[in-house]
Coordinates of C-alpha atoms in Angstrom, one line a residue:
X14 CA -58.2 -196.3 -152.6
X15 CA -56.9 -196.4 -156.5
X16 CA -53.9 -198.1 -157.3
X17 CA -52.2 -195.5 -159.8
X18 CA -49.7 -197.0 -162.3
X19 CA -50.4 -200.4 -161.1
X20 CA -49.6 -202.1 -163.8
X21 CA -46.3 -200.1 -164.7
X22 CA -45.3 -201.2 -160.8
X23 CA -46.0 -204.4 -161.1
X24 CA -44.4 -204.1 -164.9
X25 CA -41.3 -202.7 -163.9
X26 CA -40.7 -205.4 -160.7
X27 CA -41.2 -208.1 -163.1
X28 CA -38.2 -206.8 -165.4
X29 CA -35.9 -206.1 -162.2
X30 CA -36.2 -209.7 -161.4
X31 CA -38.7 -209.7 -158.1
X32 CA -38.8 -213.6 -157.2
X33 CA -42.7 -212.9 -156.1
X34 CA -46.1 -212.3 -158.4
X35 CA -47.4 -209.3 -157.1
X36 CA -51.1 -208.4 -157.8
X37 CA -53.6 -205.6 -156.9
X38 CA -54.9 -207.6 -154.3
X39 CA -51.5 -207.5 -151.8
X40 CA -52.4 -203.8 -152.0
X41 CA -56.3 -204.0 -150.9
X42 CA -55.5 -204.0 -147.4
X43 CA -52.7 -202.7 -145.4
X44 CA -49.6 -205.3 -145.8
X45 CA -46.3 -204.0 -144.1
X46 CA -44.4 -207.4 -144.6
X47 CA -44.7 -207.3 -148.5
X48 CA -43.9 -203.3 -148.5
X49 CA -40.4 -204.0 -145.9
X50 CA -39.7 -207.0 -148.2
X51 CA -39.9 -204.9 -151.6
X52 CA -38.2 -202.3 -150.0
X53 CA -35.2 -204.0 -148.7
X54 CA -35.3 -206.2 -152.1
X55 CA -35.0 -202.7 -153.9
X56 CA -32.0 -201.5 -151.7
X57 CA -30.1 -204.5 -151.9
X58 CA -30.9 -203.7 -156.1
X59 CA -29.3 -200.2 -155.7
X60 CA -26.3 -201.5 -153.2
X61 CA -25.6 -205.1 -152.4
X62 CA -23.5 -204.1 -149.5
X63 CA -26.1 -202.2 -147.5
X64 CA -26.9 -202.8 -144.2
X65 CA -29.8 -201.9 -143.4
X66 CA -31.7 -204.1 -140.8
X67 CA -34.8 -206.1 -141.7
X68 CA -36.2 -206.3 -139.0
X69 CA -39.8 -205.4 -138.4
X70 CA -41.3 -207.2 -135.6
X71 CA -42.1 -204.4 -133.4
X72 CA -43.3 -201.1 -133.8
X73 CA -40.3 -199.2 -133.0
X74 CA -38.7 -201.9 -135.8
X75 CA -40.9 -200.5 -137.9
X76 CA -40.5 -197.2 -137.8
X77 CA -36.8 -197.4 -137.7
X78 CA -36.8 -199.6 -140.6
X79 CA -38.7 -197.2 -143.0
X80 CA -36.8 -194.0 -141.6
X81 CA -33.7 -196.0 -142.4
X82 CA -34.6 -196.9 -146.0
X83 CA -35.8 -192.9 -146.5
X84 CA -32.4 -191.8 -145.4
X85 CA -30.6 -194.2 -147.7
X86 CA -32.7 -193.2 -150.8
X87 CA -32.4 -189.5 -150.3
X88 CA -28.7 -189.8 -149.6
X89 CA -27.7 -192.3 -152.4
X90 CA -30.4 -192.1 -154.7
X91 CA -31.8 -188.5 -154.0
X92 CA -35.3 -189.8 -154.0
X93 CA -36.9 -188.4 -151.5
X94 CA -40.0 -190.9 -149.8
X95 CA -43.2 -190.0 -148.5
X96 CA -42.3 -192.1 -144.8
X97 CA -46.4 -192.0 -144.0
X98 CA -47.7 -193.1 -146.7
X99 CA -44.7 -196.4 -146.8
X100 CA -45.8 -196.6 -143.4
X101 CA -49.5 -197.0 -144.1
X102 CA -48.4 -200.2 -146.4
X103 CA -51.7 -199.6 -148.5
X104 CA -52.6 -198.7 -152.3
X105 CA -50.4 -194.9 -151.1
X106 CA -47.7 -197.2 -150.7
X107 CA -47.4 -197.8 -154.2
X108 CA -46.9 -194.5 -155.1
X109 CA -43.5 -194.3 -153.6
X110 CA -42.3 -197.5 -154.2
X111 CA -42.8 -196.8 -157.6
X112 CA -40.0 -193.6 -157.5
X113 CA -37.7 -196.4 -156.8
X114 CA -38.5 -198.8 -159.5
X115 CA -38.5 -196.2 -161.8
X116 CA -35.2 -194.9 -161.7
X117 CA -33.4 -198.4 -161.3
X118 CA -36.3 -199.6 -164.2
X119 CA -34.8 -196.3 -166.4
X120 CA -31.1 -197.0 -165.4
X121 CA -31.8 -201.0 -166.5
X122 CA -32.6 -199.8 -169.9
X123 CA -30.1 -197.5 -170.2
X124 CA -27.4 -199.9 -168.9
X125 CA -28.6 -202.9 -171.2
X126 CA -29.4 -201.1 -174.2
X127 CA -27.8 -203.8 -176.1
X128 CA -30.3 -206.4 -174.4
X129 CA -33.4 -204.6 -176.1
X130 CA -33.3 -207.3 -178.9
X131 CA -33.3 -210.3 -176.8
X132 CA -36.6 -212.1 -175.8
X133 CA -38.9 -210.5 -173.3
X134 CA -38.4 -213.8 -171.2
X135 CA -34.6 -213.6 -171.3
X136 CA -34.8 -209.9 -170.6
X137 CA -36.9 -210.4 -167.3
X138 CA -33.4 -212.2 -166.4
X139 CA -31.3 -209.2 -166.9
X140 CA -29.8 -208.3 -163.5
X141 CA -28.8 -204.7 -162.9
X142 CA -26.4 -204.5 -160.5
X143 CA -25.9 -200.2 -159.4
X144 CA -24.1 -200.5 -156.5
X145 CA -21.1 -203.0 -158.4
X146 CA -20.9 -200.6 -161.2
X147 CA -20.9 -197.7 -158.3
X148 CA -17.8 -199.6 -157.0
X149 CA -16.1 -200.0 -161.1
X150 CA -16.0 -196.4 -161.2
X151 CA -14.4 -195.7 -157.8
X152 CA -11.8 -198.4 -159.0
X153 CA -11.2 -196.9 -162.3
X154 CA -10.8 -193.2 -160.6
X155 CA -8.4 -194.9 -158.1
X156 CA -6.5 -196.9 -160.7
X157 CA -6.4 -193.3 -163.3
X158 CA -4.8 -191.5 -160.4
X159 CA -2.6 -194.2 -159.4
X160 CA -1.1 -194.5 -163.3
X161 CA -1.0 -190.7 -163.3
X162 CA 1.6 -190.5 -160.0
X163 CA 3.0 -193.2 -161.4
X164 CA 3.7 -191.6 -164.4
X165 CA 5.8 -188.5 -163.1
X166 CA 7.6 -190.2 -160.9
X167 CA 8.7 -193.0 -163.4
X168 CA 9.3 -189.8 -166.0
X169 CA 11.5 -188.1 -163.4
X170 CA 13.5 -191.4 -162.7
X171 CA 14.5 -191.6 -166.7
X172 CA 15.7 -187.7 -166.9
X173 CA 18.2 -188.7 -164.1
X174 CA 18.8 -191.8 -165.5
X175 CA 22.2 -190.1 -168.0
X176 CA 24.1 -189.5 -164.3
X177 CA 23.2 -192.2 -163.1
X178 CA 24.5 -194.4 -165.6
X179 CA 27.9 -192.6 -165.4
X180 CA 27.9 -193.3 -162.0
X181 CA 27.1 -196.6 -161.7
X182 CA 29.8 -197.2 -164.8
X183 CA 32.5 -195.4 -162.7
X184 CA 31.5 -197.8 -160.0
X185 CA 31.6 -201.5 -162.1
X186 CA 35.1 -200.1 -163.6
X187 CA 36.3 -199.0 -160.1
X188 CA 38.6 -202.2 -158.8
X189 CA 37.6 -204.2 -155.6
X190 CA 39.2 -203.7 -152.4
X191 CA 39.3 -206.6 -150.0
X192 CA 40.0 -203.9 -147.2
X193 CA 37.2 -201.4 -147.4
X194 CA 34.7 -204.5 -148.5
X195 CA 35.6 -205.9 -145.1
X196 CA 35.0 -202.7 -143.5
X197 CA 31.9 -202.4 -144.9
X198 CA 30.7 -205.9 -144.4
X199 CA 31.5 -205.4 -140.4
X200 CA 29.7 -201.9 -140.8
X201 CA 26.2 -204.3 -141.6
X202 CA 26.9 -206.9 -139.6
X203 CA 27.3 -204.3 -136.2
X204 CA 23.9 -202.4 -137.6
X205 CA 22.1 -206.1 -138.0
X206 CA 23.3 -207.0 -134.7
X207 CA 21.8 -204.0 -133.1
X208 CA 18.3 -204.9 -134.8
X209 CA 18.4 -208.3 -133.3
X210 CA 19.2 -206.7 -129.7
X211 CA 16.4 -204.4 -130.2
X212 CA 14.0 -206.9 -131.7
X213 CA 14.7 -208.9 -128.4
X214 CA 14.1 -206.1 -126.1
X215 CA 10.8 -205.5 -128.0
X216 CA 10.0 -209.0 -127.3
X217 CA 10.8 -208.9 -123.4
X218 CA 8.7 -205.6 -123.5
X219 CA 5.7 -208.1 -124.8
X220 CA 6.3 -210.2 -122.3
X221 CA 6.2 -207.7 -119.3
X222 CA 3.0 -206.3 -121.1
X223 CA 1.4 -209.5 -121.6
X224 CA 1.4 -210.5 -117.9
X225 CA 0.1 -207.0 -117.0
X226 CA -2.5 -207.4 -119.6
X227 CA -3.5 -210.9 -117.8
X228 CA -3.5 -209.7 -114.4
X229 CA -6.3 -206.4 -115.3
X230 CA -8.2 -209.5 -117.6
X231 CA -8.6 -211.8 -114.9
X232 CA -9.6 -208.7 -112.3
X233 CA -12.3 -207.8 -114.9
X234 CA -13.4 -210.8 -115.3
X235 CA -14.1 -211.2 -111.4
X236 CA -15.7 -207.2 -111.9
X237 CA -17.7 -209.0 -114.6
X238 CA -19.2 -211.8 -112.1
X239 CA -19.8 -209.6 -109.4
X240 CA -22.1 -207.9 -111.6
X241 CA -23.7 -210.5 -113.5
X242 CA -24.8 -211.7 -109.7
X243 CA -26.2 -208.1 -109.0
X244 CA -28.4 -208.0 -112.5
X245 CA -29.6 -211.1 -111.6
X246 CA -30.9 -210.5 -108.1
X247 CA -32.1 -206.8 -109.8
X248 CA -34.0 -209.4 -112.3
X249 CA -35.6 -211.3 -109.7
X250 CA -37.3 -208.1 -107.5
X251 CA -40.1 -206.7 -109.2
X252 CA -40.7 -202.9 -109.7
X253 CA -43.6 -201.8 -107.0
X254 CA -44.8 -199.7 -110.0
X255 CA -44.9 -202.7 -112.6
X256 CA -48.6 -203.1 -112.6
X257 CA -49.0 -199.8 -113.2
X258 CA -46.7 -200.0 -116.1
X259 CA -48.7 -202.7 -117.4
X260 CA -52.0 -201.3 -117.1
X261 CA -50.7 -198.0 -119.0
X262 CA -49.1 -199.8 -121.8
X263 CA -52.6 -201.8 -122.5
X264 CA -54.4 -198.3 -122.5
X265 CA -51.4 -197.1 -124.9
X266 CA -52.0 -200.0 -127.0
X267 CA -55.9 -199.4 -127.2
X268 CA -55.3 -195.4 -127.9
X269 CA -52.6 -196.5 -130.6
X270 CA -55.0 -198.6 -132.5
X271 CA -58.0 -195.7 -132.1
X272 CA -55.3 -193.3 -133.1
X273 CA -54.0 -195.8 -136.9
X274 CA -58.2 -195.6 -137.5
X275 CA -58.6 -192.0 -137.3
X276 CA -55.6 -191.3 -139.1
X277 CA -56.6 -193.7 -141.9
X278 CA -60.0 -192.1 -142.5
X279 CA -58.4 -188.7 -142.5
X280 CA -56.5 -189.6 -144.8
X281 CA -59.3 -191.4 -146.9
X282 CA -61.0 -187.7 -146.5
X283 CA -58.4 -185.8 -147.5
X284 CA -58.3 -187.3 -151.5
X285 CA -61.4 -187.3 -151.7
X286 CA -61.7 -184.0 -151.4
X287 CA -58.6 -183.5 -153.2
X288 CA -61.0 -185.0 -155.7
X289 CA -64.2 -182.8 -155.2
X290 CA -61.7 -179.4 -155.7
X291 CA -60.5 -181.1 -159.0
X292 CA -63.7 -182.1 -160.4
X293 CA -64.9 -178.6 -159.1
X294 CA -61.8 -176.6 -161.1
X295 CA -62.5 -179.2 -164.1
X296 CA -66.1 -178.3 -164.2
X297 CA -64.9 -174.4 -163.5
X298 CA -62.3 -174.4 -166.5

């Protein structure tokens, strides 16, 4: 099939900084490992701190993989994916990769205006960074409120500040007695005392905890063994129906591949006669 706004793809990679040359001939054939590596590339773009597995080994990988990156786009971008056609990792592919590059493409310029002047080499260097500047504004907001509570409370300090000074001058002026600063002294030293006698309690408390906490480690730990010894004698027995297992999974695999076939020439089918009705209204009109 046609490769629509090929070039603009390939364009707009090229100014985001892809490491890789990509050409219409990755696109020929069906090519799942350059699609899951342009499409984690293009999350890690939007968000650095995303963790979305890259895994793609397996079928079920696979799948999970390109449900995953359709979730994260509709829920942080709101660009919502065709998942079929990313799964066919083919020419349809294309077309929803390029949603993707063209908002962070569109955000690039509109970030880096002032870069517009610089050479088309230096501005294939330009790194837009989203999810950092995401992170900025979640600072700032913080910070804003922060100053803002801040602020009242500092304001309501200085209106009680005039009573305050006349009470802290009454109690500079007010003469020193040795009695009542004894008194008060013992008061702190009775109340620091106590602290220390709880503190220590606290810490016999740890202790008692501690040995109770060794005592249910060391019975899980024999738990543990026991059934590490079970899984492997469970390991070692074979399932009386594990040949039948096999022999079905071999027939799922041929019925799977039949199946990726039939669904590619349907698909094949279906533009073109979205084609033939278009020509037809063209020719109509």
């Amino acid at each position: 099939p046609a490769l629509p706004h090929f070039s603009d793809f390939t364009e707009m990679m090229r100014a985001l900084g892809y490491p890789r040359l990509i050409s219409m001939e990755n696109f020929h054939t069906p090519n799942f490992m350059l699609v899951s590596e342009v499409l984690l590339w293009l999350v890690k773009r939007y968000e650095p701190q995303s963790d979305i597995p890259g895994d793609v080994e397996t079928e079920q990988d696979r799948v999970f993989f390109i449900k995953a990156v359709a979730q994260f786009m509709a829920t942080k971008a709101h660009i919502k994916l065709n998942t079929k056609r990313l799964y066919q990792a083919d020419g349809y592919a294309v077309k929803e990769l390029l949603k993707v590059t063209s908002v962070l493409y569109g955000a690039m310029n509109t970030q880096g205006g002032e870069h517009a002047d610089l050479p088309e080499e230096d501005s294939t260097k330009f790194k837009f960074d989203l999810g950092s500047k995401i992170a900025d504004l979640k600072a700032a907001r913080q910070l804003a409120s922060e100053i803002t509570s801040k602020g009242a409370v500092l304001y309501d300090l200085l209106g009680k500040e005039v009573e305050l000074r006349e009470a802290r001058t009454e109690s500079i002026a007010r003469p020193l007695e040795i009695n009542e600063a004894e008194k008060v002294m013992k008061i702190a030293i009775n109340s620091v005392l106590e602290e220390v006698q709880k503190t220590k309690d606290m810490l016999n408390n740890v202790a008692l905890d501690e040995a109770s906490l060794e005592a249910k480690i060391e019975k899980r730990k024999l738990e543990l063994e026991r059934s590490q010894k079970r899984l492997q004698t469970l390991q070692s027995v074979r399932p009386a129906f594990m040949d039948e297992y096999e022999k079905i999974e071999e027939q799922l695999q041929k019925q799977y591949s039949t199946y990726l076939e039939k669904f590619r020439n349907l698909t094949y089918l279906e533009q073109l006669l979205d084609d033939h009705r278009r020509t037809e209204q063209e020719m109509f009109e």
